[in-house]
Amino acid sequence: MSIKDEEAFDCKMCGHCCLGKGGIVVGPKDLARICAHLGLTPQEFEVAYGERRCGKLMIRTDSDNYCIFFEKDKGCSVHVAKPDICRAWPFFRGNLIDSDSLTMAKDFCPGIRSNVTHAEFAAQGVRYLREQGLLARDRNAEARALIIDDDEAARLAQDCPLSPAGTR
């Protein structure tokens, strides 16, 4: 297998992506999936685990700044029902369109292959997001990190990454 054929990302279950107050957006699909998993109504979920910021439902963090569902040495307690934004990591829009953003993500996340090129990462990322149905459209309800328009996705999937300004 050549380096080009290797996966750009292999999750190490380290929890680094569960740390921080950046905001795990819970879109409508996520809310239904998590509520079914936890046996809660959307209202019960929001009271117990959520907070509203900028009109979007977000998962709260604990006092240690980890996602409220992250358990040390166990991982995500809602893994099978986790939000799309979590399912998509590290294939966020910023990492897909900006090589500097990917470089920072590589420093942060041990699961991103250190020698992956930006073009290779972007192509694999768009393919993964499409296959998993994780590309978002609704800026008002879903995570903006997953909103990639059709033209961007087509260019990225062809190993032709965009500059941050959206030009080649």
PDB file of N, CA and C in Angstrom, residues 75-116:
ATOM      1  N   GLY A  75     -14.098   7.310  27.242  1.00  0.00           N
ATOM      2  CA  GLY A  75     -14.444   7.973  25.988  1.00  0.00           C
ATOM      3  C   GLY A  75     -15.843   8.548  26.019  1.00  0.00           C
ATOM      4  N   CYS A  76     -16.454   8.595  24.869  1.00  0.00           N
ATOM      5  CA  CYS A  76     -17.760   9.229  24.702  1.00  0.00           C
ATOM      6  C   CYS A  76     -18.873   8.307  25.187  1.00  0.00           C
ATOM      7  N   SER A  77     -19.658   8.805  26.129  1.00  0.00           N
ATOM      8  CA  SER A  77     -20.743   7.981  26.676  1.00  0.00           C
ATOM      9  C   SER A  77     -21.948   7.905  25.737  1.00  0.00           C
ATOM     10  N   VAL A  78     -21.972   8.729  24.691  1.00  0.00           N
ATOM     11  CA  VAL A  78     -23.049   8.661  23.695  1.00  0.00           C
ATOM     12  C   VAL A  78     -22.473   8.358  22.305  1.00  0.00           C
ATOM     13  N   HIS A  79     -21.355   7.644  22.276  1.00  0.00           N
ATOM     14  CA  HIS A  79     -20.618   7.406  21.027  1.00  0.00           C
ATOM     15  C   HIS A  79     -21.518   6.936  19.881  1.00  0.00           C
ATOM     16  N   VAL A  80     -22.400   5.996  20.131  1.00  0.00           N
ATOM     17  CA  VAL A  80     -23.243   5.461  19.055  1.00  0.00           C
ATOM     18  C   VAL A  80     -24.241   6.488  18.534  1.00  0.00           C
ATOM     19  N   ALA A  81     -24.503   7.525  19.311  1.00  0.00           N
ATOM     20  CA  ALA A  81     -25.478   8.551  18.919  1.00  0.00           C
ATOM     21  C   ALA A  81     -24.856   9.941  18.826  1.00  0.00           C
ATOM     22  N   LYS A  82     -23.546  10.022  18.807  1.00  0.00           N
ATOM     23  CA  LYS A  82     -22.868  11.322  18.899  1.00  0.00           C
ATOM     24  C   LYS A  82     -23.259  12.247  17.742  1.00  0.00           C
ATOM     25  N   PRO A  83     -23.140  13.560  17.977  1.00  0.00           N
ATOM     26  CA  PRO A  83     -23.511  14.543  16.952  1.00  0.00           C
ATOM     27  C   PRO A  83     -22.668  14.423  15.681  1.00  0.00           C
ATOM     28  N   ASP A  84     -23.234  14.892  14.585  1.00  0.00           N
ATOM     29  CA  ASP A  84     -22.532  14.845  13.301  1.00  0.00           C
ATOM     30  C   ASP A  84     -21.193  15.564  13.349  1.00  0.00           C
ATOM     31  N   ILE A  85     -21.109  16.669  14.072  1.00  0.00           N
ATOM     32  CA  ILE A  85     -19.852  17.412  14.143  1.00  0.00           C
ATOM     33  C   ILE A  85     -18.749  16.533  14.745  1.00  0.00           C
ATOM     34  N   CYS A  86     -19.110  15.699  15.706  1.00  0.00           N
ATOM     35  CA  CYS A  86     -18.141  14.772  16.307  1.00  0.00           C
ATOM     36  C   CYS A  86     -17.800  13.642  15.332  1.00  0.00           C
ATOM     37  N   ARG A  87     -18.790  13.163  14.614  1.00  0.00           N
ATOM     38  CA  ARG A  87     -18.575  12.104  13.621  1.00  0.00           C
ATOM     39  C   ARG A  87     -17.642  12.575  12.502  1.00  0.00           C
ATOM     40  N   ALA A  88     -17.671  13.866  12.239  1.00  0.00           N
ATOM     41  CA  ALA A  88     -16.924  14.428  11.113  1.00  0.00           C
ATOM     42  C   ALA A  88     -15.466  14.736  11.430  1.00  0.00           C
ATOM     43  N   TRP A  89     -15.122  14.903  12.713  1.00  0.00           N
ATOM     44  CA  TRP A  89     -13.747  15.290  13.049  1.00  0.00           C
ATOM     45  C   TRP A  89     -12.749  14.323  12.415  1.00  0.00           C
ATOM     46  N   PRO A  90     -11.656  14.784  11.842  1.00  0.00           N
ATOM     47  CA  PRO A  90     -11.113  16.142  11.727  1.00  0.00           C
ATOM     48  C   PRO A  90     -11.455  16.818  10.402  1.00  0.00           C
ATOM     49  N   PHE A  91     -12.450  16.265   9.705  1.00  0.00           N
ATOM     50  CA  PHE A  91     -12.765  16.755   8.362  1.00  0.00           C
ATOM     51  C   PHE A  91     -13.710  17.956   8.409  1.00  0.00           C
ATOM     52  N   PHE A  92     -13.277  18.994   9.094  1.00  0.00           N
ATOM     53  CA  PHE A  92     -14.019  20.250   9.181  1.00  0.00           C
ATOM     54  C   PHE A  92     -13.644  21.134   7.999  1.00  0.00           C
ATOM     55  N   ARG A  93     -14.544  22.026   7.642  1.00  0.00           N
ATOM     56  CA  ARG A  93     -14.345  22.913   6.494  1.00  0.00           C
ATOM     57  C   ARG A  93     -12.978  23.608   6.547  1.00  0.00           C
ATOM     58  N   GLY A  94     -12.627  24.176   7.686  1.00  0.00           N
ATOM     59  CA  GLY A  94     -11.356  24.889   7.797  1.00  0.00           C
ATOM     60  C   GLY A  94     -10.171  24.013   7.450  1.00  0.00           C
ATOM     61  N   ASN A  95     -10.160  22.786   7.940  1.00  0.00           N
ATOM     62  CA  ASN A  95      -9.057  21.863   7.660  1.00  0.00           C
ATOM     63  C   ASN A  95      -9.053  21.411   6.201  1.00  0.00           C
ATOM     64  N   LEU A  96     -10.229  21.379   5.587  1.00  0.00           N
ATOM     65  CA  LEU A  96     -10.320  20.938   4.199  1.00  0.00           C
ATOM     66  C   LEU A  96      -9.883  22.012   3.213  1.00  0.00           C
ATOM     67  N   ILE A  97     -10.125  23.278   3.526  1.00  0.00           N
ATOM     68  CA  ILE A  97      -9.809  24.328   2.557  1.00  0.00           C
ATOM     69  C   ILE A  97      -8.517  25.076   2.858  1.00  0.00           C
ATOM     70  N   ASP A  98      -7.960  24.904   4.050  1.00  0.00           N
ATOM     71  CA  ASP A  98      -6.799  25.697   4.460  1.00  0.00           C
ATOM     72  C   ASP A  98      -5.693  24.788   4.995  1.00  0.00           C
ATOM     73  N   SER A  99      -4.576  24.741   4.303  1.00  0.00           N
ATOM     74  CA  SER A  99      -3.483  23.853   4.714  1.00  0.00           C
ATOM     75  C   SER A  99      -2.894  24.260   6.066  1.00  0.00           C
ATOM     76  N   ASP A 100      -2.902  25.551   6.394  1.00  0.00           N
ATOM     77  CA  ASP A 100      -2.398  25.983   7.706  1.00  0.00           C
ATOM     78  C   ASP A 100      -3.290  25.465   8.831  1.00  0.00           C
ATOM     79  N   SER A 101      -4.589  25.458   8.595  1.00  0.00           N
ATOM     80  CA  SER A 101      -5.523  24.915   9.582  1.00  0.00           C
ATOM     81  C   SER A 101      -5.262  23.421   9.785  1.00  0.00           C
ATOM     82  N   LEU A 102      -5.020  22.702   8.696  1.00  0.00           N
ATOM     83  CA  LEU A 102      -4.699  21.277   8.804  1.00  0.00           C
ATOM     84  C   LEU A 102      -3.409  21.073   9.584  1.00  0.00           C
ATOM     85  N   THR A 103      -2.413  21.905   9.355  1.00  0.00           N
ATOM     86  CA  THR A 103      -1.145  21.789  10.088  1.00  0.00           C
ATOM     87  C   THR A 103      -1.386  21.925  11.591  1.00  0.00           C
ATOM     88  N   MET A 104      -2.210  22.889  11.984  1.00  0.00           N
ATOM     89  CA  MET A 104      -2.530  23.049  13.412  1.00  0.00           C
ATOM     90  C   MET A 104      -3.289  21.839  13.934  1.00  0.00           C
ATOM     91  N   ALA A 105      -4.210  21.303  13.134  1.00  0.00           N
ATOM     92  CA  ALA A 105      -4.970  20.125  13.551  1.00  0.00           C
ATOM     93  C   ALA A 105      -4.046  18.921  13.735  1.00  0.00           C
ATOM     94  N   LYS A 106      -3.044  18.770  12.867  1.00  0.00           N
ATOM     95  CA  LYS A 106      -2.075  17.675  12.998  1.00  0.00           C
ATOM     96  C   LYS A 106      -1.318  17.771  14.321  1.00  0.00           C
ATOM     97  N   ASP A 107      -0.980  18.994  14.727  1.00  0.00           N
ATOM     98  CA  ASP A 107      -0.278  19.187  16.001  1.00  0.00           C
ATOM     99  C   ASP A 107      -1.164  18.822  17.186  1.00  0.00           C
ATOM    100  N   PHE A 108      -2.456  18.980  17.037  1.00  0.00           N
ATOM    101  CA  PHE A 108      -3.433  18.766  18.103  1.00  0.00           C
ATOM    102  C   PHE A 108      -3.904  17.313  18.183  1.00  0.00           C
ATOM    103  N   CYS A 109      -4.074  16.695  17.031  1.00  0.00           N
ATOM    104  CA  CYS A 109      -4.728  15.384  16.953  1.00  0.00           C
ATOM    105  C   CYS A 109      -3.759  14.292  16.500  1.00  0.00           C
ATOM    106  N   PRO A 110      -3.467  13.319  17.370  1.00  0.00           N
ATOM    107  CA  PRO A 110      -2.545  12.244  17.002  1.00  0.00           C
ATOM    108  C   PRO A 110      -3.110  11.271  15.964  1.00  0.00           C
ATOM    109  N   GLY A 111      -4.394  11.378  15.657  1.00  0.00           N
ATOM    110  CA  GLY A 111      -5.002  10.480  14.683  1.00  0.00           C
ATOM    111  C   GLY A 111      -4.827  10.909  13.242  1.00  0.00           C
ATOM    112  N   ILE A 112      -4.434  12.169  13.028  1.00  0.00           N
ATOM    113  CA  ILE A 112      -4.209  12.638  11.660  1.00  0.00           C
ATOM    114  C   ILE A 112      -2.804  12.212  11.244  1.00  0.00           C
ATOM    115  N   ARG A 113      -2.717  11.499  10.131  1.00  0.00           N
ATOM    116  CA  ARG A 113      -1.422  11.003   9.664  1.00  0.00           C
ATOM    117  C   ARG A 113      -0.475  12.180   9.436  1.00  0.00           C
ATOM    118  N   SER A 114       0.689  12.129  10.037  1.00  0.00           N
ATOM    119  CA  SER A 114       1.622  13.263  10.015  1.00  0.00           C
ATOM    120  C   SER A 114       2.113  13.612   8.615  1.00  0.00           C
ATOM    121  N   ASN A 115       2.194  12.637   7.734  1.00  0.00           N
ATOM    122  CA  ASN A 115       2.724  12.906   6.397  1.00  0.00           C
ATOM    123  C   ASN A 115       1.638  13.044   5.333  1.00  0.00           C
ATOM    124  N   VAL A 116       0.389  13.167   5.744  1.00  0.00           N
ATOM    125  CA  VAL A 116      -0.687  13.334   4.769  1.00  0.00           C
ATOM    126  C   VAL A 116      -0.572  14.723   4.136  1.00  0.00           C
TER     127      VAL A 116
END
